[in-house]
mmCIF file of C-alpha atoms in Angstrom:
data_model
loop_
_atom_site.group_PDB
_atom_site.id
_atom_site.type_symbol
_atom_site.label_atom_id
_atom_site.label_comp_id
_atom_site.label_asym_id
_atom_site.label_seq_id
_atom_site.Cartn_x
_atom_site.Cartn_y
_atom_site.Cartn_z
ATOM 1 C CA GLU B 29 128.409 112.599 124.849
ATOM 2 C CA VAL B 30 127.640 112.500 121.230
ATOM 3 C CA SER B 31 125.195 115.068 119.614
ATOM 4 C CA LEU B 32 124.108 115.257 115.739
ATOM 5 C CA THR B 33 123.332 118.916 113.897
ATOM 6 C CA HIS B 34 121.598 120.111 111.363
ATOM 7 C CA VAL B 35 122.847 122.872 109.798
ATOM 8 C CA HIS B 36 120.339 124.719 107.560
ATOM 9 C CA ASN B 37 121.256 124.471 104.157
ATOM 10 C CA SER B 38 125.052 122.681 105.231
ATOM 11 C CA GLY B 39 123.779 119.426 106.319
ATOM 12 C CA LEU B 40 124.335 116.965 109.114
ATOM 13 C CA LEU B 41 127.209 117.824 112.360
ATOM 14 C CA LEU B 42 128.295 115.348 114.426
ATOM 15 C CA ASN B 43 130.482 117.013 117.312
ATOM 16 C CA THR B 44 134.167 116.572 117.397
ATOM 17 C CA SER B 45 136.104 113.944 118.147
ATOM 18 C CA ARG B 46 133.025 111.373 117.359
ATOM 19 C CA LYS B 47 132.390 108.633 115.029
ATOM 20 C CA ILE B 48 130.148 107.094 112.796
ATOM 21 C CA MET B 49 130.534 103.304 113.236
ATOM 22 C CA PHE B 50 129.283 100.679 110.599
ATOM 23 C CA GLY B 51 128.782 97.134 112.041
ATOM 24 C CA GLU B 52 131.435 97.750 115.163
ATOM 25 C CA ALA B 53 133.671 100.007 116.838
ATOM 26 C CA GLY B 54 136.133 98.865 114.586
ATOM 27 C CA GLU B 55 134.915 100.413 111.365
ATOM 28 C CA TYR B 56 134.194 104.394 111.470
ATOM 29 C CA ILE B 57 134.730 107.555 109.892
ATOM 30 C CA SER B 58 135.791 110.573 112.298
ATOM 31 C CA GLY B 59 137.271 113.934 111.989
ATOM 32 C CA ASP B 60 139.371 116.225 114.477
ATOM 33 C CA ASN B 61 138.214 119.672 112.661
ATOM 34 C CA THR B 62 141.436 119.172 110.662
ATOM 35 C CA ASP B 63 142.048 115.465 108.937
ATOM 36 C CA LEU B 64 139.335 113.023 108.316
ATOM 37 C CA SER B 65 140.210 109.357 109.197
ATOM 38 C CA ILE B 66 138.151 105.801 107.702
ATOM 39 C CA VAL B 67 139.173 103.486 109.721
ATOM 40 C CA SER B 68 138.812 99.606 109.148
ATOM 41 C CA GLY B 69 140.236 96.905 111.022
ATOM 42 C CA GLY B 70 139.757 94.850 107.384
ATOM 43 C CA ALA B 71 139.713 95.275 103.680
ATOM 44 C CA LEU B 72 138.937 98.921 102.775
ATOM 45 C CA THR B 73 136.609 98.585 99.089
ATOM 46 C CA TYR B 74 136.214 101.565 97.223
ATOM 47 C CA THR B 75 133.936 101.197 94.091
ATOM 48 C CA ALA B 76 133.002 103.186 91.631
ATOM 49 C CA GLY B 77 130.563 103.181 88.573
ATOM 50 C CA ALA B 78 132.536 105.312 86.228
ATOM 51 C CA SER B 79 135.852 106.664 85.719
ATOM 52 C CA SER B 80 136.062 108.227 89.056
ATOM 53 C CA THR B 81 139.127 111.622 90.448
ATOM 54 C CA TRP B 82 140.887 112.375 93.946
ATOM 55 C CA GLY B 83 141.487 115.577 94.272
ATOM 56 C CA VAL B 84 144.076 116.591 96.780
ATOM 57 C CA THR B 85 146.161 119.731 97.757
ATOM 58 C CA GLY B 86 149.617 118.550 98.618
ATOM 59 C CA ASP B 87 150.939 115.205 98.715
ATOM 60 C CA LEU B 88 148.732 111.750 98.693
ATOM 61 C CA LYS B 89 150.824 109.319 100.691
ATOM 62 C CA MET B 90 149.415 105.700 101.251
ATOM 63 C CA ASP B 91 151.589 104.238 103.392
ATOM 64 C CA VAL B 92 151.287 100.626 104.294
ATOM 65 C CA SER B 93 152.499 97.451 105.858
ATOM 66 C CA GLY B 94 151.998 94.427 103.420
ATOM 67 C CA ASN B 95 152.412 95.750 99.386
ATOM 68 C CA ILE B 96 151.173 98.358 96.738
ATOM 69 C CA VAL B 97 149.198 96.775 94.998
ATOM 70 C CA LEU B 98 148.194 98.677 91.452
ATOM 71 C CA ASP B 99 145.350 95.975 89.078
ATOM 72 C CA ALA B 100 144.157 97.779 86.170
ATOM 73 C CA ASP B 101 141.853 95.534 83.768
ATOM 74 C CA GLY B 102 142.919 98.659 80.839
ATOM 75 C CA ASP B 103 146.571 96.283 80.772
ATOM 76 C CA ASP B 104 147.483 100.662 80.649
ATOM 77 C CA ILE B 105 148.566 102.300 83.807
ATOM 78 C CA ALA B 106 149.968 105.806 83.416
ATOM 79 C CA MET B 107 151.713 108.838 85.863
ATOM 80 C CA VAL B 108 150.489 112.036 84.482
ATOM 81 C CA ALA B 109 152.839 115.324 85.900
ATOM 82 C CA GLY B 110 150.702 117.701 85.959
ATOM 83 C CA GLY B 111 148.814 117.369 82.282
ATOM 84 C CA ALA B 112 152.235 117.985 80.742
ATOM 85 C CA GLY B 113 152.907 114.725 79.638
ATOM 86 C CA SER B 114 152.419 111.108 81.400
ATOM 87 C CA LEU B 115 154.560 107.505 82.076
ATOM 88 C CA THR B 116 152.643 105.062 80.841
ATOM 89 C CA PHE B 117 153.025 100.717 81.819
ATOM 90 C CA VAL B 118 152.028 98.642 79.090
ATOM 91 C CA HIS B 119 150.734 95.091 79.214
ATOM 92 C CA SER B 120 149.812 93.144 76.797
ATOM 93 C CA ASN B 121 148.368 90.329 75.712
ATOM 94 C CA THR B 122 151.841 87.908 75.622
ATOM 95 C CA GLY B 123 151.800 89.434 79.052
ATOM 96 C CA ASP B 124 155.195 91.554 77.939
ATOM 97 C CA TRP B 125 156.018 95.274 79.437
ATOM 98 C CA SER B 126 157.138 97.973 77.729
ATOM 99 C CA ILE B 127 157.006 101.771 79.514
ATOM 100 C CA ASN B 128 156.131 104.795 77.308
ATOM 101 C CA ASN B 129 156.457 108.337 77.095
ATOM 102 C CA SER B 130 154.446 109.665 76.253
ATOM 103 C CA ALA B 131 156.057 113.550 75.468
ATOM 104 C CA THR B 132 159.055 113.640 73.673
ATOM 105 C CA LYS B 133 160.974 114.193 76.796
ATOM 106 C CA ASP B 134 164.199 111.188 78.294
ATOM 107 C CA ILE B 135 163.409 108.696 81.160
ATOM 108 C CA ILE B 136 166.384 108.785 83.354
ATOM 109 C CA PHE B 137 167.847 106.942 86.517
ATOM 110 C CA CYS B 138 169.110 108.031 89.003
ATOM 111 C CA HIS B 139 170.520 106.752 92.338
ATOM 112 C CA ASP B 140 170.431 109.576 94.346
ATOM 113 C CA GLU B 141 168.312 113.185 92.769
ATOM 114 C CA ALA B 142 171.532 114.992 91.949
ATOM 115 C CA THR B 143 173.669 111.808 90.443
ATOM 116 C CA GLU B 144 172.293 110.715 86.511
ATOM 117 C CA ILE B 145 173.529 106.735 85.988
ATOM 118 C CA MET B 146 171.889 106.622 82.490
ATOM 119 C CA ARG B 147 168.401 107.638 80.287
ATOM 120 C CA ILE B 148 166.307 106.595 77.444
ATOM 121 C CA ASP B 149 167.058 109.221 75.150
ATOM 122 C CA ALA B 150 164.144 110.832 73.582
ATOM 123 C CA SER B 151 166.380 112.394 70.640
ATOM 124 C CA SER B 152 167.833 109.444 69.499
ATOM 125 C CA SER B 153 166.078 106.646 70.833
ATOM 126 C CA SER B 154 168.709 105.043 72.499
ATOM 127 C CA LEU B 155 170.291 104.288 75.827
ATOM 128 C CA LEU B 156 172.915 106.613 77.260
ATOM 129 C CA VAL B 157 174.980 105.463 79.841
ATOM 130 C CA ALA B 158 176.312 109.007 81.330
ATOM 131 C CA THR B 159 180.256 110.287 81.898
ATOM 132 C CA SER B 160 181.914 107.273 82.911
ATOM 133 C CA LYS B 161 179.169 104.988 84.436
ATOM 134 C CA LYS B 162 179.763 100.951 83.446
ATOM 135 C CA ILE B 163 178.007 98.867 82.550
ATOM 136 C CA GLU B 164 178.898 95.630 84.765
ATOM 137 C CA PHE B 165 178.308 91.522 84.204
ATOM 138 C CA ARG B 166 178.698 89.655 87.053
ATOM 139 C CA ASP B 167 180.751 91.481 89.065
ATOM 140 C CA THR B 168 183.131 94.617 89.055
ATOM 141 C CA GLY B 169 185.593 93.317 87.274
ATOM 142 C CA LEU B 170 183.606 93.279 83.965
ATOM 143 C CA TYR B 171 182.292 96.070 82.245
ATOM 144 C CA ILE B 172 182.110 98.388 79.471
ATOM 145 C CA ASN B 173 182.277 102.188 80.007
ATOM 146 C CA SER B 174 183.664 105.527 78.720
ATOM 147 C CA SER B 175 186.649 106.502 80.796
ATOM 148 C CA ALA B 176 187.593 109.442 78.707
ATOM 149 C CA ASN B 177 185.186 112.093 75.940
ATOM 150 C CA GLY B 178 185.685 109.699 72.902
ATOM 151 C CA GLN B 179 186.831 106.617 74.380
ATOM 152 C CA LEU B 180 185.202 102.855 75.023
ATOM 153 C CA ASP B 181 186.449 100.714 77.099
ATOM 154 C CA ILE B 182 185.515 96.966 77.625
ATOM 155 C CA ASP B 183 187.348 95.753 80.617
ATOM 156 C CA ALA B 184 187.899 92.393 82.123
ATOM 157 C CA ASP B 185 189.746 91.388 84.614
ATOM 158 C CA GLY B 186 189.861 87.608 83.054
ATOM 159 C CA GLU B 187 190.004 87.303 79.052
ATOM 160 C CA LEU B 188 187.570 88.987 76.919
ATOM 161 C CA GLU B 189 186.787 86.553 74.463
ATOM 162 C CA ILE B 190 185.382 87.512 70.131
ATOM 163 C CA THR B 191 183.455 84.578 68.162
ATOM 164 C CA ALA B 192 182.675 85.401 64.662
ATOM 165 C CA PRO B 193 183.367 84.384 61.912
ATOM 166 C CA ILE B 194 184.508 87.163 60.783
ATOM 167 C CA VAL B 195 186.007 90.964 63.407
ATOM 168 C CA ASP B 196 186.534 93.477 61.162
ATOM 169 C CA ILE B 197 188.009 96.615 63.433
ATOM 170 C CA ASN B 198 187.905 98.849 60.578
ATOM 171 C CA ALA B 199 190.968 101.756 62.746
ATOM 172 C CA SER B 200 192.150 105.013 61.105
ATOM 173 C CA THR B 201 194.877 105.208 62.419
ATOM 174 C CA GLY B 202 196.620 102.398 64.014
ATOM 175 C CA LEU B 203 195.801 98.776 66.179
ATOM 176 C CA ALA B 204 198.049 99.003 69.077
ATOM 177 C CA LEU B 205 198.560 95.446 71.150
ATOM 178 C CA ASP B 206 199.892 97.576 74.256
ATOM 179 C CA GLY B 207 201.744 94.570 76.620
ATOM 180 C CA ALA B 208 200.533 91.645 74.127
ATOM 181 C CA ASN B 209 201.618 88.736 72.940
ATOM 182 C CA LEU B 210 199.890 86.339 69.951
ATOM 183 C CA ASN B 211 199.395 83.041 71.785
ATOM 184 C CA SER B 212 198.199 81.594 68.239
ATOM 185 C CA THR B 213 198.838 81.455 64.840
ATOM 186 C CA TRP B 214 197.289 84.567 62.777
ATOM 187 C CA THR B 215 197.305 84.065 58.959
ATOM 188 C CA VAL B 216 197.236 87.101 56.885
ATOM 189 C CA ASN B 217 194.753 86.344 53.249
ATOM 190 C CA ALA B 218 196.312 86.745 50.338
ATOM 191 C CA ALA B 219 198.775 88.848 49.591
ATOM 192 C CA ASN B 220 197.957 90.995 51.729
ATOM 193 C CA LYS B 221 200.387 93.492 53.696
ATOM 194 C CA ILE B 222 202.329 93.286 57.337
ATOM 195 C CA GLN B 223 203.467 97.599 56.975
ATOM 196 C CA PHE B 224 205.760 99.020 59.045
ATOM 197 C CA ARG B 225 207.009 102.338 59.638
ATOM 198 C CA ASP B 226 204.472 103.049 55.345
ATOM 199 C CA ASP B 227 203.725 100.758 52.385
ATOM 200 C CA ALA B 228 206.612 100.820 50.672
ATOM 201 C CA ILE B 229 207.650 98.651 53.717
ATOM 202 C CA HIS B 230 205.701 95.529 54.221
ATOM 203 C CA ILE B 231 205.885 91.824 54.376
ATOM 204 C CA SER B 232 203.770 89.542 51.761
ATOM 205 C CA SER B 233 202.521 86.268 50.131
ATOM 206 C CA THR B 234 202.548 87.403 46.455
ATOM 207 C CA ALA B 235 201.856 84.017 45.793
ATOM 208 C CA ASP B 236 201.473 80.253 47.214
ATOM 209 C CA GLY B 237 205.015 78.916 48.565
ATOM 210 C CA THR B 238 206.860 82.689 47.679
ATOM 211 C CA LEU B 239 207.791 84.955 51.237
ATOM 212 C CA SER B 240 208.101 88.596 50.206
ATOM 213 C CA VAL B 241 209.738 91.710 51.786
ATOM 214 C CA GLN B 242 209.727 94.748 50.295
ATOM 215 C CA ALA B 243 211.622 98.031 51.291
ATOM 216 C CA ASP B 244 212.747 101.218 49.766
ATOM 217 C CA THR B 245 215.582 101.173 50.682
ATOM 218 C CA ARG B 246 216.877 98.431 52.942
ATOM 219 C CA VAL B 247 216.867 95.059 53.935
ATOM 220 C CA ASP B 248 218.529 93.531 57.021
ATOM 221 C CA ILE B 249 218.411 90.302 58.601
ATOM 222 C CA ASN B 250 220.509 89.875 61.710
ATOM 223 C CA ILE B 251 221.017 87.029 63.607
ATOM 224 C CA ASN B 252 223.619 87.363 66.814
ATOM 225 C CA GLY B 253 224.437 91.017 65.844
ATOM 226 C CA THR B 254 225.630 89.549 62.487
ATOM 227 C CA ASN B 255 224.525 91.144 59.366
ATOM 228 C CA PRO B 256 223.613 89.884 57.066
ATOM 229 C CA PRO B 257 224.061 86.437 58.573
ATOM 230 C CA THR B 258 226.880 83.773 56.741
ATOM 231 C CA THR B 259 224.095 80.679 57.865
ATOM 232 C CA ILE B 260 221.556 81.670 55.036
ATOM 233 C CA PRO B 261 222.745 80.498 51.624
ATOM 234 C CA ASN B 262 221.595 82.179 48.506
ATOM 235 C CA ALA B 263 221.208 79.539 46.697
ATOM 236 C CA ALA B 264 220.032 79.403 43.208
ATOM 237 C CA GLY B 265 219.423 83.677 43.808
ATOM 238 C CA LEU B 266 216.716 82.515 45.292
ATOM 239 C CA ILE B 267 217.777 85.805 47.005
ATOM 240 C CA SER B 268 216.824 89.125 45.499
ATOM 241 C CA GLY B 269 216.240 92.666 45.307
ATOM 242 C CA SER B 270 218.389 95.682 43.843
ATOM 243 C CA ASN B 271 220.398 95.911 47.379
ATOM 244 C CA VAL B 272 221.212 92.826 48.280
ATOM 245 C CA ALA B 273 225.012 91.625 50.265
ATOM 246 C CA ALA B 274 226.260 88.605 49.534
ATOM 247 C CA ILE B 275 225.805 85.577 51.291
#
């Protein structure tokens, strides 16, 4: 039996598990003393003429067999956490999307709740990659990361190519090429020097057509264990210095 009872000063009461149907049996509202169900065999449309609020005590779960579409004619879709700030997805009139954080807090990307991959660092307006995590290119063999604090690693399983009119490397301690051969011609500009140990031992070209080898104590030229080699003549005094062995 279906009964509809008027409850004084409260409303109309439909007996337990019964339905109010609209048009057909598949469109209805029902309740079981705990939950309220709104059921439709087709689309369910909610229309309001003003801003509306759904107040839910607990979690709000949307379980659909297809897609969830949020269509905002005002171009902003905001997620607000307890009224203390919002993360807003903004669609511009040029078609671009931006993600804005209303509070001066970071946006953190994790692959689970505990392991951070990277974050948008609000304090420095930068992208901060966590610990030794990597930015990979194409596959796992090409990446940039920091394997240890104070060190930046650029790794490639084939070739690392840097193309620019000028490559400026400022190394306060030194430049190390471990296990590498120079497979091309390097040109030292003007009178700049290649130094060894300190600034008193170096090779340079002090003028066009001249190679200068400088040492503050001695220059040894060894060929097949012979020092100095007898095959290099000091013609016309072109080899000079304060400690030049007879050749």
